[in-house]
Amino acid sequence: MFASLRERNYRYFLSGQVISNIGTWMQRIAQDWLVFTLTGNNPVALGVAAALQFTPTLFLSLWAGVLADRADKRKLEMGLQGAIATCALVLGLLDVTGLVQLWQVFLLCFALGACTAIETPVRQSFVSEMVGRALVPNAVALNSTIFNSARIIGPAIAGVMITVVGTGWVFLINGISTTAVIAGLFLMDPSKLHRGPSVPRRRGQLREGLHYVRGRPDLMALMVLVFVVSTFGITFFVSLAVAAANVFHREADGYGLLSTMLAVGTLGGALLAARRSARGKPRLRVLFTGALGLGVLEFAAGLMPTYLLFGLALIPTGVALITFLNTANATVQIAVSPEMRGRVMGLYMLVVLGGNPLGAPMTGWMASTFGGRSPFLIGGAIAAIAAVTCAIVLMRRGGMKLPTRSFGRFRVLRKR
């Protein structure tokens, strides 16, 4: 379950992530609440802020994948983490001094999104260099475990801090916490990294990566499914704040608690994924089952009549959510050749995050027009339909088969 921790470099990386991810989740809660405070609980403004943060993914993720295949990922990651810390510190100083305005928040959301759009494909493709190909599923699952542990702790701390000292100090703490990641990267031994073949700079490398994915039916089905589910079904960064404030009439601590309940589920799902990774490479059946379960459970959560039942329904929803995302991530990293990993991961992060500039304002619009429950009902239905459709298409193309072991045993017993 913890096989990846045998690698010294990965232990340094994961140690930094433990601290930094808590700060990241604290900032996410504080940023949403700051926008809500500045606009009088306007869900459309919250959707715009989220869209601005994810819009750079549309333009930078593919290019970042090419850059990850060419450059030293460790050094590149150090520089990008420094830029992310700067965005958090600037927003914190503006907020603490009372100078913050909505347009400044929007601008810094966009700047943070630009840094993250480049950093995420680099970090994702760097995982295989730290642990080697065989341990990638386990490392992805452990990354997710740390991320979702922070997702439980961070929102809870943020909810209390916002109430006691305001949002500004939350941003400052996140900026300082990022130095833990930089320190871990600095302490690594570059000679022990499992580096793939170097990719020289030449024209057409981005197009080459796109053609590579296009020729793989399994990757194409995965990318389409991830895009649809992420755009319409995984909109919790907007929909939870709207549900807390406008449906159940809660304050910042109530929003933080809902985020924590979702994170309890995602942490449980991540631990199950780490355990499952010891049994071999991820399976597409798990991917489609996770997507279908996410859609059904999200739809059910949208029907919950009380705040308590809604929060409890988020726990199994989180399990399905992380099962789907972890399986997709590990499948992509294992299925591609090392010299293509950066570019394919760039495309993967584009389909994961690139739909958010559409999904975030659309979620805010749906909440304003049809009520705060509508993002869960509509998004869940679309995710479930997409899972079934993509699975059927891939089975018809021969990219996935239903399990036949049980049917085979039945036939043997019948012959006997």
Short mmCIF file of C-alpha atoms in Angstrom, two decimals:
data_model
loop_
_atom_site.label_atom_id
_atom_site.label_comp_id
_atom_site.label_asym_id
_atom_site.label_seq_id
_atom_site.Cartn_x
_atom_site.Cartn_y
_atom_site.Cartn_z
CA MET A 1 0.00 0.00 0.00
CA PHE A 2 2.94 2.35 0.65
CA ALA A 3 5.43 0.85 -1.80
CA SER A 4 6.34 4.19 -3.42
CA LEU A 5 7.75 5.49 -0.14
CA ARG A 6 10.77 3.24 -0.63
CA GLU A 7 12.01 5.86 -3.08
CA ARG A 8 13.92 8.59 -1.21
CA ASN A 9 13.10 11.32 -3.72
CA TYR A 10 9.41 10.53 -3.57
CA ARG A 11 9.45 10.74 0.24
CA TYR A 12 10.84 14.28 0.00
CA PHE A 13 8.20 15.17 -2.58
CA LEU A 14 5.33 13.75 -0.58
CA SER A 15 6.49 15.43 2.65
CA GLY A 16 6.34 18.84 0.99
CA GLN A 17 2.94 18.05 -0.49
CA VAL A 18 1.51 17.24 2.95
CA ILE A 19 2.09 20.82 4.10
CA SER A 20 1.46 22.65 0.85
CA ASN A 21 -1.83 20.91 0.03
CA ILE A 22 -3.35 21.97 3.34
CA GLY A 23 -2.53 25.58 2.45
CA THR A 24 -3.92 25.12 -1.06
CA TRP A 25 -7.28 23.93 0.23
CA MET A 26 -7.38 26.71 2.78
CA GLN A 27 -6.91 29.22 -0.03
CA ARG A 28 -9.62 27.66 -2.18
CA ILE A 29 -12.18 28.06 0.55
CA ALA A 30 -11.00 31.59 1.41
CA GLN A 31 -10.99 32.68 -2.22
CA ASP A 32 -14.55 31.48 -2.81
CA TRP A 33 -15.73 33.18 0.36
CA LEU A 34 -13.91 36.42 -0.44
CA VAL A 35 -15.65 36.59 -3.83
CA PHE A 36 -18.98 35.86 -2.16
CA THR A 37 -18.33 38.59 0.42
CA LEU A 38 -17.35 41.20 -2.17
CA THR A 39 -20.41 40.49 -4.36
CA GLY A 40 -23.16 39.80 -1.83
CA ASN A 41 -23.34 36.01 -2.34
CA ASN A 42 -23.51 36.21 -6.14
CA PRO A 43 -23.07 32.69 -7.63
CA VAL A 44 -22.33 34.07 -11.11
CA ALA A 45 -19.33 36.04 -9.78
CA LEU A 46 -18.07 32.89 -8.10
CA GLY A 47 -18.36 31.06 -11.40
CA VAL A 48 -16.47 33.85 -13.18
CA ALA A 49 -13.62 33.63 -10.62
CA ALA A 50 -13.37 29.88 -11.12
CA ALA A 51 -13.51 30.30 -14.90
CA LEU A 52 -10.67 32.83 -14.86
CA GLN A 53 -8.54 30.47 -12.78
CA PHE A 54 -9.06 27.61 -15.20
CA THR A 55 -9.08 29.50 -18.53
CA PRO A 56 -5.25 29.47 -18.91
CA THR A 57 -5.46 25.68 -19.02
CA LEU A 58 -7.04 25.96 -22.47
CA PHE A 59 -4.01 27.77 -23.85
CA LEU A 60 -1.08 26.49 -21.79
CA SER A 61 -1.60 22.83 -20.84
CA LEU A 62 -0.63 21.32 -24.20
CA TRP A 63 2.40 23.57 -24.46
CA ALA A 64 3.32 22.69 -20.86
CA GLY A 65 3.28 19.00 -21.80
CA VAL A 66 5.78 19.66 -24.59
CA LEU A 67 7.91 21.65 -22.14
CA ALA A 68 7.77 18.79 -19.61
CA ASP A 69 9.13 16.34 -22.21
CA ARG A 70 12.02 18.67 -23.04
CA ALA A 71 13.07 20.27 -19.74
CA ASP A 72 14.39 19.18 -16.35
CA LYS A 73 11.07 18.63 -14.55
CA ARG A 74 12.54 19.05 -11.06
CA LYS A 75 14.04 22.49 -11.75
CA LEU A 76 10.97 23.59 -13.67
CA GLU A 77 8.72 22.53 -10.79
CA MET A 78 10.76 24.58 -8.30
CA GLY A 79 10.35 27.76 -10.35
CA LEU A 80 6.63 27.24 -10.87
CA GLN A 81 6.01 26.61 -7.17
CA GLY A 82 7.73 29.92 -6.43
CA ALA A 83 5.38 31.72 -8.83
CA ILE A 84 2.32 30.08 -7.22
CA ALA A 85 3.50 31.20 -3.77
CA THR A 86 3.88 34.77 -5.04
CA CYS A 87 0.26 34.89 -6.26
CA ALA A 88 -1.01 33.78 -2.83
CA LEU A 89 1.17 36.26 -0.94
CA VAL A 90 0.09 39.22 -3.10
CA LEU A 91 -3.61 38.40 -2.64
CA GLY A 92 -3.08 37.98 1.09
CA LEU A 93 -1.35 41.33 1.47
CA LEU A 94 -4.09 43.11 -0.49
CA ASP A 95 -6.76 41.49 1.67
CA VAL A 96 -5.07 42.04 5.04
CA THR A 97 -4.45 45.73 4.29
CA GLY A 98 -8.07 46.23 3.25
CA LEU A 99 -7.18 47.24 -0.31
CA VAL A 100 -8.61 44.19 -2.07
CA GLN A 101 -11.19 44.71 -4.80
CA LEU A 102 -13.04 42.20 -6.95
CA TRP A 103 -11.05 42.98 -10.11
CA GLN A 104 -7.82 42.27 -8.23
CA VAL A 105 -9.14 38.90 -7.11
CA PHE A 106 -10.12 38.11 -10.69
CA LEU A 107 -6.67 39.15 -11.97
CA LEU A 108 -4.84 37.03 -9.41
CA CYS A 109 -7.15 34.08 -10.13
CA PHE A 110 -6.06 34.31 -13.75
CA ALA A 111 -2.35 34.59 -12.80
CA LEU A 112 -2.59 31.61 -10.45
CA GLY A 113 -4.41 29.67 -13.14
CA ALA A 114 -1.61 30.38 -15.63
CA CYS A 115 1.03 29.06 -13.21
CA THR A 116 -1.06 26.02 -12.34
CA ALA A 117 -1.80 25.25 -16.00
CA ILE A 118 1.94 24.83 -16.62
CA GLU A 119 2.81 23.26 -13.26
CA THR A 120 0.22 20.47 -13.20
CA PRO A 121 1.33 18.53 -16.33
CA VAL A 122 4.96 18.93 -15.22
CA ARG A 123 4.20 17.57 -11.74
CA GLN A 124 2.03 14.73 -13.02
CA SER A 125 4.66 13.52 -15.49
CA PHE A 126 7.40 13.96 -12.84
CA VAL A 127 5.77 11.26 -10.67
CA SER A 128 7.02 8.46 -12.92
CA GLU A 129 10.56 9.87 -12.77
CA MET A 130 10.53 9.71 -8.97
CA VAL A 131 9.20 6.15 -8.57
CA GLY A 132 9.57 4.33 -11.91
CA ARG A 133 6.86 2.93 -14.19
CA ALA A 134 5.91 -0.07 -12.00
CA LEU A 135 5.04 2.09 -8.98
CA VAL A 136 3.10 4.80 -10.83
CA PRO A 137 -0.41 3.58 -9.81
CA ASN A 138 0.66 3.41 -6.17
CA ALA A 139 2.30 6.83 -6.27
CA VAL A 140 -0.77 8.40 -7.92
CA ALA A 141 -2.96 6.87 -5.21
CA LEU A 142 -0.67 8.10 -2.41
CA ASN A 143 -0.59 11.59 -3.95
CA SER A 144 -4.36 11.52 -3.92
CA THR A 145 -4.40 10.31 -0.32
CA ILE A 146 -2.29 13.27 0.79
CA PHE A 147 -4.29 15.67 -1.37
CA ASN A 148 -7.58 14.51 0.07
CA SER A 149 -6.30 14.37 3.64
CA ALA A 150 -5.47 18.04 3.15
CA ARG A 151 -8.91 18.47 1.65
CA ILE A 152 -10.37 17.43 5.01
CA ILE A 153 -8.02 19.49 7.18
CA GLY A 154 -7.68 22.61 5.00
CA PRO A 155 -11.36 23.60 4.64
CA ALA A 156 -12.02 22.97 8.32
CA ILE A 157 -9.11 25.23 9.34
CA ALA A 158 -10.07 27.83 6.73
CA GLY A 159 -13.67 27.97 7.91
CA VAL A 160 -12.56 28.76 11.46
CA MET A 161 -9.82 31.19 10.40
CA ILE A 162 -12.13 33.14 8.09
CA THR A 163 -14.58 33.58 10.96
CA VAL A 164 -11.89 34.61 13.47
CA VAL A 165 -9.26 36.61 11.51
CA GLY A 166 -10.62 36.95 7.96
CA THR A 167 -9.60 35.56 4.57
CA GLY A 168 -6.34 37.52 4.13
CA TRP A 169 -4.29 35.51 6.64
CA VAL A 170 -5.41 32.30 4.95
CA PHE A 171 -3.81 33.44 1.68
CA LEU A 172 -0.59 34.40 3.46
CA ILE A 173 -0.33 31.01 5.17
CA ASN A 174 -0.80 29.24 1.84
CA GLY A 175 1.99 31.28 0.27
CA ILE A 176 4.36 30.32 3.08
CA SER A 177 3.33 26.64 2.98
CA THR A 178 4.44 26.36 -0.65
CA THR A 179 8.07 26.65 0.48
CA ALA A 180 7.77 23.08 1.84
CA VAL A 181 7.39 21.75 -1.71
CA ILE A 182 10.37 23.80 -2.93
CA ALA A 183 12.50 22.48 -0.05
CA GLY A 184 11.56 18.88 -0.85
CA LEU A 185 12.47 19.33 -4.51
CA PHE A 186 15.78 20.96 -3.55
CA LEU A 187 16.74 18.04 -1.27
CA MET A 188 16.18 15.38 -3.95
CA ASP A 189 19.05 13.38 -5.46
CA PRO A 190 18.81 13.94 -9.25
CA SER A 191 21.00 10.90 -9.96
CA LYS A 192 18.31 8.59 -8.53
CA LEU A 193 15.50 9.84 -10.73
CA HIS A 194 14.07 7.38 -13.29
CA ARG A 195 14.46 9.73 -16.24
CA GLY A 196 13.06 8.76 -19.63
CA PRO A 197 14.83 9.40 -22.93
CA SER A 198 15.50 13.08 -23.56
CA VAL A 199 13.30 14.64 -26.23
CA PRO A 200 15.22 17.13 -28.41
CA ARG A 201 13.54 20.34 -29.48
CA ARG A 202 11.96 20.11 -32.94
CA ARG A 203 8.94 21.33 -34.85
CA GLY A 204 5.63 19.46 -34.73
CA GLN A 205 6.03 17.83 -31.31
CA LEU A 206 2.64 19.03 -30.08
CA ARG A 207 0.93 17.71 -33.19
CA GLU A 208 2.80 14.44 -32.77
CA GLY A 209 1.36 14.00 -29.27
CA LEU A 210 -2.19 14.67 -30.49
CA HIS A 211 -1.83 12.12 -33.31
CA TYR A 212 -0.53 9.59 -30.80
CA VAL A 213 -3.67 9.89 -28.67
CA ARG A 214 -5.95 9.93 -31.69
CA GLY A 215 -4.59 6.55 -32.77
CA ARG A 216 -5.47 4.97 -29.41
CA PRO A 217 -9.22 4.19 -28.99
CA ASP A 218 -8.76 3.51 -25.27
CA LEU A 219 -7.14 6.90 -24.67
CA MET A 220 -9.69 8.68 -26.83
CA ALA A 221 -12.63 7.20 -24.89
CA LEU A 222 -10.92 8.08 -21.62
CA MET A 223 -10.26 11.67 -22.68
CA VAL A 224 -13.83 12.25 -23.87
CA LEU A 225 -15.29 10.79 -20.69
CA VAL A 226 -12.98 12.80 -18.43
CA PHE A 227 -13.81 16.01 -20.28
CA VAL A 228 -17.58 15.56 -20.03
CA VAL A 229 -17.58 14.44 -16.39
CA SER A 230 -15.14 17.17 -15.31
CA THR A 231 -17.06 19.92 -17.12
CA PHE A 232 -20.56 19.01 -15.98
CA GLY A 233 -20.21 16.67 -13.01
CA ILE A 234 -17.17 17.86 -11.05
CA THR A 235 -18.18 21.45 -10.32
CA PHE A 236 -18.03 21.28 -6.53
CA PHE A 237 -15.74 24.33 -6.29
CA VAL A 238 -18.80 26.39 -7.27
CA SER A 239 -21.81 24.23 -6.43
CA LEU A 240 -20.87 23.52 -2.78
CA ALA A 241 -20.50 27.22 -1.97
CA VAL A 242 -23.85 27.93 -3.62
CA ALA A 243 -25.54 25.05 -1.78
CA ALA A 244 -24.12 26.13 1.57
CA ALA A 245 -25.07 29.80 1.24
CA ASN A 246 -28.18 29.83 -0.93
CA VAL A 247 -29.86 26.46 -0.31
CA PHE A 248 -29.05 25.71 3.34
CA HIS A 249 -28.29 29.32 4.41
CA ARG A 250 -24.96 28.57 6.13
CA GLU A 251 -21.89 30.72 6.74
CA ALA A 252 -18.22 30.04 5.89
CA ASP A 253 -17.90 27.27 8.47
CA GLY A 254 -20.91 25.50 6.95
CA TYR A 255 -19.29 25.65 3.50
CA GLY A 256 -16.03 24.36 4.93
CA LEU A 257 -17.83 21.44 6.56
CA LEU A 258 -19.46 20.41 3.26
CA SER A 259 -16.05 20.47 1.57
CA THR A 260 -14.71 18.35 4.42
CA MET A 261 -17.50 15.78 4.04
CA LEU A 262 -16.72 15.44 0.34
CA ALA A 263 -13.05 15.10 1.22
CA VAL A 264 -13.76 12.29 3.70
CA GLY A 265 -15.14 10.32 0.78
CA THR A 266 -12.28 11.18 -1.55
CA LEU A 267 -9.75 10.20 1.13
CA GLY A 268 -11.47 6.84 1.58
CA GLY A 269 -11.48 6.35 -2.18
CA ALA A 270 -7.79 7.24 -2.39
CA LEU A 271 -6.87 4.69 0.30
CA LEU A 272 -8.85 2.03 -1.55
CA ALA A 273 -7.01 2.97 -4.75
CA ALA A 274 -3.62 2.63 -3.01
CA ARG A 275 -4.62 -0.82 -1.79
CA ARG A 276 -5.99 -1.76 -5.21
CA SER A 277 -2.77 -0.63 -6.96
CA ALA A 278 -0.90 -3.60 -5.45
CA ARG A 279 -3.08 -5.96 -7.53
CA GLY A 280 -1.81 -4.72 -10.89
CA LYS A 281 -2.43 -1.97 -13.41
CA PRO A 282 -5.72 -0.02 -13.38
CA ARG A 283 -8.66 -1.33 -15.40
CA LEU A 284 -11.00 0.56 -17.68
CA ARG A 285 -13.98 -1.17 -16.07
CA VAL A 286 -13.12 0.55 -12.79
CA LEU A 287 -12.89 3.88 -14.63
CA PHE A 288 -16.37 3.62 -16.17
CA THR A 289 -17.91 2.24 -12.99
CA GLY A 290 -16.47 5.17 -11.03
CA ALA A 291 -17.88 7.69 -13.50
CA LEU A 292 -21.32 6.07 -13.44
CA GLY A 293 -21.31 5.91 -9.63
CA LEU A 294 -20.29 9.55 -9.42
CA GLY A 295 -23.17 10.64 -11.63
CA VAL A 296 -25.79 8.60 -9.77
CA LEU A 297 -24.58 9.62 -6.30
CA GLU A 298 -24.28 13.29 -7.22
CA PHE A 299 -27.83 13.27 -8.54
CA ALA A 300 -28.99 11.63 -5.30
CA ALA A 301 -27.15 14.24 -3.21
CA GLY A 302 -29.02 16.99 -5.05
CA LEU A 303 -32.30 15.51 -3.80
CA MET A 304 -31.35 15.50 -0.11
CA PRO A 305 -33.82 17.66 1.86
CA THR A 306 -31.62 18.73 4.81
CA TYR A 307 -28.10 20.04 5.32
CA LEU A 308 -27.09 16.96 7.33
CA LEU A 309 -28.34 14.45 4.75
CA PHE A 310 -26.76 16.46 1.95
CA GLY A 311 -23.39 16.43 3.73
CA LEU A 312 -23.60 12.68 4.40
CA ALA A 313 -24.46 12.02 0.74
CA LEU A 314 -21.24 13.79 -0.27
CA ILE A 315 -19.14 11.03 1.36
CA PRO A 316 -19.95 8.19 -1.11
CA THR A 317 -19.94 10.78 -3.88
CA GLY A 318 -16.33 11.56 -2.94
CA VAL A 319 -15.40 7.86 -3.04
CA ALA A 320 -16.73 7.55 -6.61
CA LEU A 321 -15.12 10.85 -7.62
CA ILE A 322 -11.61 9.88 -6.60
CA THR A 323 -11.97 6.33 -7.92
CA PHE A 324 -12.75 7.80 -11.32
CA LEU A 325 -9.98 10.43 -11.33
CA ASN A 326 -7.24 8.19 -9.88
CA THR A 327 -7.97 5.40 -12.33
CA ALA A 328 -7.95 7.83 -15.26
CA ASN A 329 -4.64 9.40 -14.18
CA ALA A 330 -2.83 6.09 -13.58
CA THR A 331 -4.19 4.59 -16.80
CA VAL A 332 -2.86 7.47 -18.88
CA GLN A 333 0.59 7.44 -17.27
CA ILE A 334 1.05 3.68 -17.70
CA ALA A 335 -0.49 3.39 -21.16
CA VAL A 336 1.80 5.88 -22.93
CA SER A 337 5.44 5.61 -23.96
CA PRO A 338 7.93 7.59 -21.76
CA GLU A 339 8.89 10.07 -24.48
CA MET A 340 5.22 10.96 -24.97
CA ARG A 341 4.22 11.13 -21.30
CA GLY A 342 4.56 14.89 -20.86
CA ARG A 343 2.52 15.72 -23.95
CA VAL A 344 -0.20 13.19 -23.20
CA MET A 345 -0.40 14.36 -19.59
CA GLY A 346 -0.68 17.92 -20.90
CA LEU A 347 -3.67 16.85 -22.98
CA TYR A 348 -5.09 14.93 -20.03
CA MET A 349 -4.88 17.96 -17.75
CA LEU A 350 -6.50 20.03 -20.51
CA VAL A 351 -9.54 17.76 -20.61
CA VAL A 352 -9.66 17.55 -16.78
CA LEU A 353 -9.45 21.30 -16.19
CA GLY A 354 -10.12 22.85 -19.59
CA GLY A 355 -13.87 22.45 -19.34
CA ASN A 356 -14.00 24.48 -16.14
CA PRO A 357 -14.07 27.88 -17.91
CA LEU A 358 -17.33 26.60 -19.43
CA GLY A 359 -18.56 24.56 -16.48
CA ALA A 360 -17.94 27.14 -13.73
CA PRO A 361 -20.04 30.05 -15.10
CA MET A 362 -22.61 27.55 -16.41
CA THR A 363 -22.93 26.14 -12.88
CA GLY A 364 -23.41 29.64 -11.49
CA TRP A 365 -26.00 30.39 -14.16
CA MET A 366 -27.91 27.16 -13.48
CA ALA A 367 -27.90 27.87 -9.74
CA SER A 368 -29.27 31.38 -10.33
CA THR A 369 -31.88 30.27 -12.85
CA PHE A 370 -33.04 26.85 -11.65
CA GLY A 371 -31.99 26.87 -7.99
CA GLY A 372 -28.96 25.80 -6.00
CA ARG A 373 -29.72 22.08 -6.35
CA SER A 374 -29.75 22.09 -10.15
CA PRO A 375 -25.96 21.74 -10.67
CA PHE A 376 -26.02 18.43 -8.78
CA LEU A 377 -29.08 17.09 -10.57
CA ILE A 378 -28.11 18.13 -14.10
CA GLY A 379 -24.37 17.46 -13.69
CA GLY A 380 -24.96 14.04 -12.14
CA ALA A 381 -27.32 12.98 -14.93
CA ILE A 382 -24.87 14.06 -17.65
CA ALA A 383 -21.95 12.23 -15.96
CA ALA A 384 -23.92 8.98 -15.70
CA ILE A 385 -25.06 9.14 -19.34
CA ALA A 386 -21.52 9.88 -20.52
CA ALA A 387 -20.12 6.88 -18.62
CA VAL A 388 -22.59 4.46 -20.18
CA THR A 389 -22.19 5.92 -23.68
CA CYS A 390 -18.36 5.86 -23.69
CA ALA A 391 -18.28 2.32 -22.29
CA ILE A 392 -20.61 1.05 -25.02
CA VAL A 393 -18.60 2.77 -27.77
CA LEU A 394 -15.30 1.38 -26.48
CA MET A 395 -16.69 -2.16 -26.15
CA ARG A 396 -17.93 -2.04 -29.74
CA ARG A 397 -14.46 -1.02 -30.89
CA GLY A 398 -12.86 -3.85 -28.95
CA GLY A 399 -11.06 -1.61 -26.47
CA MET A 400 -12.77 -3.10 -23.43
CA LYS A 401 -14.39 -6.41 -22.62
CA LEU A 402 -16.89 -7.36 -19.96
CA PRO A 403 -15.66 -9.90 -17.38
CA THR A 404 -16.42 -13.46 -18.51
CA ARG A 405 -14.87 -15.44 -15.65
CA SER A 406 -18.17 -16.01 -13.86
CA PHE A 407 -19.94 -17.03 -17.08
CA GLY A 408 -17.08 -19.41 -17.88
CA ARG A 409 -17.38 -21.10 -14.50
CA PHE A 410 -21.12 -21.49 -15.00
CA ARG A 411 -20.56 -23.22 -18.35
CA VAL A 412 -17.99 -25.60 -16.82
CA LEU A 413 -20.35 -26.56 -13.98
CA ARG A 414 -23.18 -27.07 -16.43
CA LYS A 415 -21.06 -29.45 -18.55
CA ARG A 416 -20.11 -31.43 -15.45
#
